[in-house]
Amino acid sequence: EPEVTQTPSHQVTQMGQEVILRCVPISNHLYFYWYRQILGQKVEFLVSFYNNEISEKSEIFDDQFSVERPDGSNFTLKIRSTKLEDSAMYFCASSPRQVVKLFFGSGTQLSVL
Amino acid sequence: DQQVKQNSPSLSVQEGRISILNCDYTNSMFDYFLWYKKYPAEGPTFLISISSIKDKNEDGRFTVFLNKSAKHLSLHIVPSQPGDSAVYFCAASKAGSYQLTFGKGTKLSVIP
């Protein structure tokens, strides 16, 4: 079964550094998403991306965050200047249609020191 | 801001019995509901969904019931198997929105 691939599985960075989290969505999917889960809390929506632009974003997704689909296969989340509170598991997801049955990757555990 | 609530953090069930996981929501604009299962170190995996125009959807051992007047849905797993042990998340979306709103999850333990 096709799957969403995320790299790296773990990322440790210093506060204030830039990080890029990478994802390869399922190839025929059109909608792409980033979610995160802070330890002990619920999974939270960050952003959705469709037709090469952001279709929706949450209040969490401020100017420090950006997304990009640089080629036909990768989908990236960049955090420009990381904060301690950005430490979380970040999940990439994709879907063939809007919101229906999202397929999630295994996540990138980001630790900001 | 708990628009989707799963009030039971954990549930233990004997193998072969029925597992019932509950979810309540407060936003009447939600019109599509999903259940996801999550194992440690993995991403959430889609289980089953239901549209607000239905009150029941069944897929094998999994059945989701929706009570719109009570803003309540439940996931029934029967018979429960040890491999069902995982965290189960309820999620909801609004028409026209791209985002899912998740509950905090219920950890199901199926005891052999």
Tab-separated table of C-alpha atoms in Angstrom:
chain	number	residue	atom	x	y	z
A	1	GLU	CA	0.000	0.000	0.000
A	2	PRO	CA	1.389	3.477	-0.834
A	3	GLU	CA	2.516	5.508	2.124
A	4	VAL	CA	3.549	8.985	3.142
A	5	THR	CA	7.265	9.171	3.927
A	6	GLN	CA	8.773	11.668	6.349
A	7	THR	CA	12.420	12.483	6.980
A	8	PRO	CA	14.171	12.726	9.331
A	9	SER	CA	12.422	10.664	11.994
A	10	HIS	CA	14.154	12.710	14.699
A	11	GLN	CA	15.562	16.222	14.543
A	12	VAL	CA	17.374	17.999	17.342
A	13	THR	CA	18.096	21.680	16.959
A	14	GLN	CA	19.125	24.683	18.967
A	15	MET	CA	16.636	27.443	19.724
A	16	GLY	CA	16.721	30.079	17.004
A	17	GLN	CA	17.922	27.714	14.296
A	18	GLU	CA	16.048	26.978	11.104
A	19	VAL	CA	14.732	23.482	10.450
A	20	ILE	CA	13.214	21.897	7.389
A	21	LEU	CA	11.014	18.865	7.746
A	22	ARG	CA	10.541	16.807	4.621
A	23	CYS	CA	7.702	14.704	3.344
A	24	VAL	CA	6.957	12.676	0.251
A	25	PRO	CA	3.173	12.410	-0.077
A	26	ILE	CA	1.386	9.637	-1.931
A	27	SER	CA	1.991	10.260	-5.604
A	28	ASN	CA	-1.556	10.729	-6.941
A	29	HIS	CA	-2.795	12.781	-3.995
A	30	LEU	CA	-3.671	16.415	-4.488
A	31	TYR	CA	-4.067	17.747	-0.948
A	32	PHE	CA	-1.212	18.022	1.520
A	33	TYR	CA	-1.190	18.839	5.210
A	34	TRP	CA	1.008	19.368	8.227
A	35	TYR	CA	-0.179	18.559	11.738
A	36	ARG	CA	1.701	18.460	15.007
A	37	GLN	CA	1.274	16.819	18.374
A	38	ILE	CA	2.944	18.246	21.442
A	39	LEU	CA	3.617	15.545	24.022
A	40	GLY	CA	0.461	14.732	25.958
A	41	GLN	CA	-1.731	16.973	23.839
A	42	LYS	CA	-4.000	16.443	20.871
A	43	VAL	CA	-3.049	16.412	17.224
A	44	GLU	CA	-3.333	19.971	15.891
A	45	PHE	CA	-3.791	21.232	12.366
A	46	LEU	CA	-1.090	23.557	11.031
A	47	VAL	CA	-1.661	24.043	7.326
A	48	SER	CA	-3.168	22.591	4.180
A	49	PHE	CA	-1.778	22.979	0.669
A	50	TYR	CA	-3.595	22.507	-2.609
A	51	ASN	CA	-2.889	23.547	-6.161
A	52	ASN	CA	0.510	24.960	-5.159
A	53	GLU	CA	-0.787	27.303	-2.541
A	54	ILE	CA	-1.862	27.362	1.081
A	55	SER	CA	-5.581	26.609	1.227
A	56	GLU	CA	-6.002	26.970	4.980
A	57	LYS	CA	-3.810	27.600	8.010
A	58	SER	CA	-4.278	27.675	11.741
A	59	GLU	CA	-3.304	30.329	14.266
A	60	ILE	CA	-0.236	28.240	15.096
A	61	PHE	CA	1.067	28.676	11.554
A	62	ASP	CA	2.552	32.147	11.970
A	63	ASP	CA	5.247	33.940	9.986
A	64	GLN	CA	7.909	31.602	11.359
A	65	PHE	CA	6.405	28.732	9.398
A	66	SER	CA	6.342	28.170	5.663
A	67	VAL	CA	5.549	25.292	3.347
A	68	GLU	CA	6.774	24.465	-0.089
A	69	ARG	CA	6.342	21.869	-2.758
A	70	PRO	CA	9.641	22.421	-4.590
A	71	ASP	CA	9.145	19.635	-7.121
A	72	GLY	CA	6.486	17.113	-8.021
A	73	SER	CA	7.147	14.824	-5.090
A	74	ASN	CA	8.401	16.620	-1.981
A	75	PHE	CA	6.444	18.727	0.487
A	76	THR	CA	8.405	20.617	3.135
A	77	LEU	CA	7.703	22.504	6.337
A	78	LYS	CA	10.228	25.147	7.334
A	79	ILE	CA	10.468	26.749	10.743
A	80	ARG	CA	12.679	29.825	10.421
A	81	SER	CA	13.695	30.446	14.016
A	82	THR	CA	12.740	27.596	16.280
A	83	LYS	CA	11.421	28.108	19.804
A	84	LEU	CA	11.325	25.708	22.721
A	85	GLU	CA	7.561	25.407	22.313
A	86	ASP	CA	7.994	24.131	18.751
A	87	SER	CA	9.159	20.813	20.192
A	88	ALA	CA	6.572	18.295	18.994
A	89	MET	CA	5.905	15.400	16.674
A	90	TYR	CA	5.177	16.806	13.220
A	91	PHE	CA	2.986	14.749	10.917
A	92	CYS	CA	2.677	15.188	7.189
A	93	ALA	CA	-0.488	13.907	5.518
A	94	SER	CA	-1.972	13.725	2.061
A	95	SER	CA	-5.370	12.906	0.616
A	96	PRO	CA	-6.840	12.347	-2.843
A	97	ARG	CA	-9.719	14.699	-2.094
A	98	GLN	CA	-10.362	17.491	0.370
A	99	VAL	CA	-10.144	16.207	3.953
A	100	VAL	CA	-11.494	12.756	3.124
A	101	LYS	CA	-9.362	9.935	4.529
A	102	LEU	CA	-6.028	11.596	5.206
A	103	PHE	CA	-2.994	9.340	5.030
A	104	PHE	CA	-0.392	10.264	7.647
A	105	GLY	CA	3.343	9.717	7.703
A	106	SER	CA	5.142	8.332	10.749
A	107	GLY	CA	6.166	11.779	11.876
A	108	THR	CA	9.295	13.759	12.656
A	109	GLN	CA	10.048	14.236	16.329
A	110	LEU	CA	11.458	17.757	16.636
A	111	SER	CA	13.331	18.624	19.810
A	112	VAL	CA	14.337	22.249	20.308
A	113	LEU	CA	17.016	22.756	22.975
B	1	ASP	CA	-10.903	25.065	22.904
B	2	GLN	CA	-12.130	21.493	23.003
B	3	GLN	CA	-14.498	21.256	20.092
B	4	VAL	CA	-13.970	17.495	19.970
B	5	LYS	CA	-13.857	15.669	23.275
B	6	GLN	CA	-12.912	12.156	24.150
B	7	ASN	CA	-13.587	11.991	27.851
B	8	SER	CA	-12.117	8.564	28.499
B	9	PRO	CA	-8.327	8.624	28.345
B	10	SER	CA	-8.172	4.846	28.530
B	11	LEU	CA	-10.289	1.725	28.160
B	12	SER	CA	-9.549	-1.935	28.878
B	13	VAL	CA	-11.535	-4.719	27.257
B	14	GLN	CA	-11.257	-8.490	27.214
B	15	GLU	CA	-10.414	-10.122	23.903
B	16	GLY	CA	-13.577	-11.127	22.048
B	17	ARG	CA	-15.749	-8.545	23.780
B	18	ILE	CA	-17.067	-5.300	22.363
B	19	SER	CA	-15.040	-2.097	22.655
B	20	ILE	CA	-17.020	1.137	22.655
B	21	LEU	CA	-15.134	4.395	22.268
B	22	ASN	CA	-17.014	7.641	22.664
B	23	CYS	CA	-16.614	11.125	21.263
B	24	ASP	CA	-18.577	14.341	21.789
B	25	TYR	CA	-18.404	17.519	19.792
B	26	THR	CA	-19.621	21.036	20.393
B	27	ASN	CA	-19.435	22.650	16.949
B	28	SER	CA	-22.711	22.133	15.079
B	29	MET	CA	-20.933	23.042	11.833
B	30	PHE	CA	-19.060	19.722	11.810
B	31	ASP	CA	-20.490	17.507	9.118
B	32	TYR	CA	-17.916	14.771	8.625
B	33	PHE	CA	-16.365	12.567	11.269
B	34	LEU	CA	-13.464	10.161	11.214
B	35	TRP	CA	-11.803	7.680	13.522
B	36	TYR	CA	-8.072	7.120	13.441
B	37	LYS	CA	-5.943	4.531	15.189
B	38	LYS	CA	-2.386	5.235	16.267
B	39	TYR	CA	0.343	2.851	17.349
B	40	PRO	CA	3.471	4.178	19.104
B	41	ALA	CA	6.064	5.642	16.739
B	42	GLU	CA	3.609	5.612	13.845
B	43	GLY	CA	1.303	8.168	12.320
B	44	PRO	CA	-2.476	7.979	12.712
B	45	THR	CA	-4.134	5.402	10.450
B	46	PHE	CA	-7.618	5.967	9.069
B	47	LEU	CA	-10.210	3.513	10.328
B	48	ILE	CA	-13.690	4.597	9.381
B	49	SER	CA	-15.693	7.744	8.701
B	50	ILE	CA	-19.260	8.950	8.665
B	51	SER	CA	-21.061	11.833	7.061
B	52	SER	CA	-23.654	13.803	8.999
B	53	ILE	CA	-26.358	12.612	6.617
B	54	LYS	CA	-25.967	9.109	8.028
B	55	ASP	CA	-26.328	7.715	11.526
B	56	LYS	CA	-24.350	4.525	11.068
B	57	ASN	CA	-21.460	3.248	9.009
B	58	GLU	CA	-20.026	-0.233	9.199
B	59	ASP	CA	-16.771	-1.723	7.957
B	60	GLY	CA	-16.019	-5.239	9.082
B	61	ARG	CA	-15.512	-5.284	12.848
B	62	PHE	CA	-15.806	-1.501	13.067
B	63	THR	CA	-19.054	0.440	13.266
B	64	VAL	CA	-19.435	4.147	13.850
B	65	PHE	CA	-22.692	5.595	15.168
B	66	LEU	CA	-23.589	9.268	14.938
B	67	ASN	CA	-26.236	10.977	17.082
B	68	LYS	CA	-26.449	14.514	15.740
B	69	SER	CA	-28.995	15.746	18.237
B	70	ALA	CA	-26.687	14.731	21.074
B	71	LYS	CA	-23.548	15.741	19.161
B	72	HIS	CA	-22.140	12.347	19.988
B	73	LEU	CA	-20.463	9.586	18.054
B	74	SER	CA	-19.143	6.226	19.046
B	75	LEU	CA	-16.903	3.577	17.572
B	76	HIS	CA	-17.773	-0.052	18.215
B	77	ILE	CA	-15.191	-2.763	17.694
B	78	VAL	CA	-16.499	-6.303	17.846
B	79	PRO	CA	-14.974	-8.687	18.517
B	80	SER	CA	-12.000	-6.899	20.025
B	81	GLN	CA	-8.559	-8.346	19.313
B	82	PRO	CA	-5.205	-7.764	21.027
B	83	GLY	CA	-3.945	-6.093	17.825
B	84	ASP	CA	-6.605	-3.429	18.325
B	85	SER	CA	-4.651	-2.099	21.300
B	86	ALA	CA	-3.746	1.453	20.282
B	87	VAL	CA	-4.762	5.068	20.798
B	88	TYR	CA	-7.998	5.940	18.996
B	89	PHE	CA	-8.651	9.486	17.850
B	90	CYS	CA	-11.961	10.985	16.886
B	91	ALA	CA	-11.741	13.808	14.333
B	92	ALA	CA	-14.228	16.157	12.714
B	93	SER	CA	-14.365	18.593	9.835
B	94	LYS	CA	-16.642	21.346	8.578
B	95	ALA	CA	-17.944	21.710	5.054
B	96	GLY	CA	-15.509	23.713	2.957
B	97	SER	CA	-12.701	23.417	5.499
B	98	TYR	CA	-9.415	21.671	4.900
B	99	GLN	CA	-8.678	20.870	8.508
B	100	LEU	CA	-9.503	18.063	10.870
B	101	THR	CA	-10.109	18.839	14.536
B	102	PHE	CA	-8.952	15.968	16.714
B	103	GLY	CA	-9.905	14.785	20.166
B	104	LYS	CA	-7.221	13.914	22.703
B	105	GLY	CA	-7.554	10.208	22.084
B	106	THR	CA	-8.521	7.109	24.040
B	107	LYS	CA	-5.965	4.405	24.716
B	108	LEU	CA	-7.577	1.016	24.168
B	109	SER	CA	-6.025	-2.060	25.727
B	110	VAL	CA	-7.421	-5.415	24.646
B	111	ILE	CA	-6.475	-8.071	27.159
B	112	PRO	CA	-5.924	-11.617	25.839
